Coordinates of C-alpha atoms in Angstrom, one line a residue:
Chain A
X76 CA 0.0 0.0 0.0
X77 CA 1.6 3.2 -1.2
X78 CA -0.8 5.5 0.6
X79 CA -2.6 6.6 -2.6
X80 CA -6.1 5.3 -2.8
X81 CA -8.5 5.1 -5.7
X82 CA -12.2 4.3 -5.9
X83 CA -13.9 2.4 -7.2
X84 CA -11.4 -0.4 -8.0
X85 CA -13.5 -1.8 -10.8
X86 CA -16.3 -0.2 -12.9
X87 CA -18.3 -1.9 -15.5
X88 CA -20.5 0.4 -17.6
X89 CA -22.5 0.5 -20.8
X90 CA -21.3 2.5 -23.7
X91 CA -22.7 6.0 -23.6
X92 CA -22.8 6.2 -19.8
X93 CA -20.8 8.7 -17.7
X94 CA -18.4 7.5 -15.1
X95 CA -16.4 9.2 -12.4
X96 CA -13.3 8.0 -10.5
X97 CA -11.8 9.3 -7.4
X98 CA -8.1 9.5 -6.3
X99 CA -6.9 10.4 -2.8
X100 CA -3.2 11.1 -2.9
X101 CA -0.6 11.0 -0.1
X102 CA -1.7 13.9 2.1
X103 CA 1.5 16.0 1.9
X104 CA 1.9 15.5 -1.9
X105 CA 0.9 18.6 -3.9
X106 CA 1.4 17.0 -7.3
X107 CA -1.2 14.6 -8.6
X108 CA -1.1 12.7 -12.0
X109 CA -3.6 10.6 -13.9
X110 CA -2.4 7.9 -16.3
X111 CA -4.2 5.3 -18.4
X112 CA -2.8 1.8 -19.0
X113 CA -4.1 -0.8 -21.4
X114 CA -3.0 -4.5 -21.5
X115 CA 0.6 -5.0 -22.4
X116 CA 1.4 -1.3 -22.4
X117 CA 3.0 1.0 -20.0
X118 CA 1.0 3.8 -18.4
X119 CA 0.2 6.8 -20.6
X120 CA 0.1 10.3 -19.1
X121 CA -3.3 12.0 -19.1
X122 CA -3.1 15.0 -16.9
X123 CA -1.3 16.7 -14.0
X124 CA -2.2 18.9 -11.1
X125 CA -0.1 21.1 -8.8
X126 CA -2.4 21.7 -5.8
X127 CA -5.7 22.6 -7.4
X128 CA -4.4 23.9 -10.7
X129 CA -4.5 21.6 -13.7
X130 CA -1.2 22.5 -15.4
X131 CA -1.0 20.0 -18.3
X132 CA -3.3 17.8 -20.3
X133 CA -2.3 15.1 -22.8
X134 CA -3.8 15.2 -26.3
X135 CA -5.1 11.7 -25.3
X136 CA -7.5 13.5 -23.0
X137 CA -10.4 14.2 -25.4
X138 CA -13.2 16.6 -24.6
X139 CA -15.2 13.7 -23.1
X140 CA -12.6 13.6 -20.2
X141 CA -12.5 16.1 -17.4
X142 CA -10.4 16.1 -14.2
X143 CA -10.7 18.2 -11.2
X144 CA -8.9 18.7 -7.9
X145 CA -11.1 21.3 -6.3
X146 CA -9.3 21.7 -2.9
X147 CA -5.9 20.6 -3.8
X148 CA -6.4 17.2 -2.1
X149 CA -8.5 14.5 -3.8
X150 CA -9.1 14.5 -7.5
X151 CA -11.8 13.2 -9.7
X152 CA -11.6 12.0 -13.3
X153 CA -14.9 11.9 -15.3
X154 CA -15.5 10.3 -18.6
X155 CA -18.7 11.3 -20.4
X156 CA -20.4 9.2 -23.1
X157 CA -18.0 6.3 -22.6
X158 CA -16.8 4.3 -25.6
X159 CA -15.4 0.8 -25.7
X160 CA -12.0 2.2 -26.4
X161 CA -12.0 3.8 -23.0
X162 CA -11.7 0.4 -21.3
X163 CA -8.4 0.5 -19.5
X164 CA -6.9 0.8 -16.0
X165 CA -6.9 4.4 -14.8
X166 CA -4.0 5.0 -12.5
X167 CA -3.5 8.0 -10.2
X168 CA -0.1 8.9 -8.8
X169 CA 1.2 11.6 -6.5
X170 CA 4.6 13.1 -5.7
X171 CA 6.0 15.7 -3.3
X172 CA 8.0 17.6 -5.9
X173 CA 9.1 17.4 -9.5
X174 CA 11.7 14.8 -10.2
X175 CA 10.8 12.7 -7.1
X176 CA 9.3 9.3 -7.5
X177 CA 5.6 9.1 -8.1
X178 CA 3.6 6.8 -5.9
X179 CA 0.8 5.0 -7.7
X180 CA -2.6 4.0 -6.4
X181 CA -4.1 0.6 -7.1
X182 CA -6.0 1.9 -10.1
X183 CA -9.6 1.8 -11.3
X184 CA -10.2 -0.8 -14.0
X185 CA -12.9 0.4 -16.4
X186 CA -14.8 -2.0 -18.7
X187 CA -17.1 -0.5 -21.2
X188 CA -19.6 -3.0 -22.7
Chain B
X145 CA 8.6 12.8 -30.0
X146 CA 9.5 10.5 -27.2
X147 CA 10.7 6.9 -27.8
X148 CA 11.5 4.4 -25.1
X149 CA 12.4 0.8 -26.0
X150 CA 12.8 -2.2 -23.8
X151 CA 12.5 -5.9 -24.5
X152 CA 9.0 -7.3 -24.3
X153 CA 9.8 -10.5 -22.4
X154 CA 12.7 -12.2 -20.6
X155 CA 13.1 -15.4 -18.8
X156 CA 15.6 -16.2 -16.1
X157 CA 16.3 -18.9 -13.5
X158 CA 15.8 -18.5 -9.8
X159 CA 19.1 -17.4 -8.2
X160 CA 20.5 -16.0 -11.4
X161 CA 21.2 -12.4 -12.4
X162 CA 19.2 -10.7 -15.1
X163 CA 19.8 -7.3 -16.9
X164 CA 16.9 -5.5 -18.4
X165 CA 17.9 -2.8 -20.9
X166 CA 16.1 0.4 -21.8
X167 CA 17.0 2.9 -24.5
X168 CA 15.3 6.3 -24.9
X169 CA 15.2 9.2 -27.2
X170 CA 13.5 12.2 -25.5
X171 CA 13.8 15.9 -25.1
X172 CA 13.8 17.6 -21.7
X173 CA 15.3 14.6 -19.9
X174 CA 15.0 15.0 -16.1
X175 CA 15.8 11.5 -14.9
X176 CA 15.0 7.8 -15.4
X177 CA 12.8 5.7 -13.2
X178 CA 12.4 1.9 -12.9
X179 CA 9.1 0.5 -11.6
X180 CA 8.0 -3.0 -10.9
X181 CA 4.4 -4.0 -11.7
X182 CA 2.8 -7.3 -10.8
X183 CA -0.2 -8.4 -12.9
X184 CA -3.3 -6.5 -11.9
X185 CA -1.4 -4.2 -9.5
X186 CA -0.1 -0.7 -9.6
X187 CA 3.5 0.1 -10.4
X188 CA 5.8 0.3 -7.5
X189 CA 9.0 2.4 -7.4
X190 CA 12.3 0.6 -7.7
X191 CA 15.0 3.2 -8.6
X192 CA 15.8 6.6 -9.9
X193 CA 18.8 7.8 -11.9
X194 CA 19.4 11.4 -12.8
X195 CA 23.2 11.3 -13.1
X196 CA 25.4 8.9 -15.0
X197 CA 26.5 5.8 -13.2
X198 CA 25.2 2.9 -11.1
X199 CA 22.7 3.1 -8.2
X200 CA 22.6 0.1 -6.0
X201 CA 19.8 -0.8 -3.7
X202 CA 19.9 -4.3 -2.3
X203 CA 19.3 -6.9 -5.0
X204 CA 18.4 -4.2 -7.5
X205 CA 20.8 -1.9 -9.3
X206 CA 20.2 0.6 -12.0
X207 CA 22.6 2.2 -14.4
X208 CA 22.3 5.3 -16.6
X209 CA 24.3 6.8 -19.5
X210 CA 22.7 10.0 -20.6
X211 CA 25.0 10.5 -23.5
X212 CA 24.0 7.1 -24.9
X213 CA 20.3 7.4 -23.9
X214 CA 20.7 4.0 -22.2
X215 CA 19.8 2.5 -18.8
X216 CA 19.6 -1.0 -17.4
X217 CA 18.1 -2.6 -14.4
X218 CA 20.1 -5.4 -12.8
X219 CA 18.3 -8.0 -10.6
X220 CA 20.5 -10.3 -8.6
X221 CA 19.7 -13.5 -6.7
X222 CA 16.4 -13.8 -8.5
X223 CA 13.4 -15.0 -6.6
X224 CA 10.1 -16.3 -7.9
X225 CA 8.4 -13.2 -6.6
X226 CA 10.5 -11.1 -9.0
X227 CA 8.3 -12.4 -11.8
X228 CA 6.6 -9.2 -12.9
X229 CA 6.7 -6.4 -15.5
X230 CA 9.5 -3.9 -15.2
X231 CA 8.8 -0.5 -16.5
X232 CA 11.4 2.0 -17.7
X233 CA 10.1 5.6 -17.4
X234 CA 11.7 8.8 -18.4
X235 CA 10.9 11.9 -16.4
X236 CA 10.4 14.9 -18.7
X237 CA 10.9 18.4 -17.4
X238 CA 8.0 20.4 -18.6
X239 CA 8.5 23.4 -16.4
X240 CA 6.6 22.8 -13.2
X241 CA 5.9 19.2 -13.8
X242 CA 7.9 16.0 -14.2
X243 CA 5.5 13.7 -16.0
X244 CA 6.6 10.2 -16.7
X245 CA 6.8 8.6 -20.2
X246 CA 6.8 4.9 -19.9
X247 CA 8.1 2.1 -22.1
X248 CA 5.8 -0.8 -22.8
X249 CA 7.5 -2.8 -20.0
X250 CA 9.5 -6.0 -19.9
X251 CA 7.7 -9.1 -18.6
X252 CA 10.1 -11.1 -16.6
X253 CA 9.4 -14.8 -15.9
X254 CA 11.5 -16.4 -13.2
X255 CA 11.6 -20.2 -13.4
X256 CA 12.9 -22.9 -11.2

């Protein structure tokens, strides 16, 4: 257990539905990252927060995806109008400062049917 | 663009030594990480290299050559529990962030 928690751990949804995932980082970490990982691939960067500010978004993050970190603590990732191609493991990570190791949560596995 | 290459699969025997190589071509290099990932679990941090040379941590060592864009992870005295994917990740300096760009991972199978 790295101290980063994610909920839910698994989510099965039908195509077209909206889903929201939550990440609680290590409390003193002000940097929070979202990644997506598909089978046989390494994690791919989606977006990054420093405190409550979203400072970078990958081009992978289409307009159906939105992430927030309203109080600089937990973060949510919402996917609207899910598609089968959104099926993946969504990983959250946090770090204390740039260049330091990122601690990953257990991930939320999304299956879109 | 960013390009990170590592072998897809490796097999080694319990008690042996294995070296997993990683080559990268990136801009804004800020360091290289190695993570271990067991099936269905999150990646866990193993090592971090920002300067050239060897970093040793118990049974695990990691080497970096920035001029060659090359790193390796060395695992000694292999145990069955070391069967996992090993992810090479380059930290890119994008100003205030250090996002990680991962390779596809090397799946290591340790056999008796």
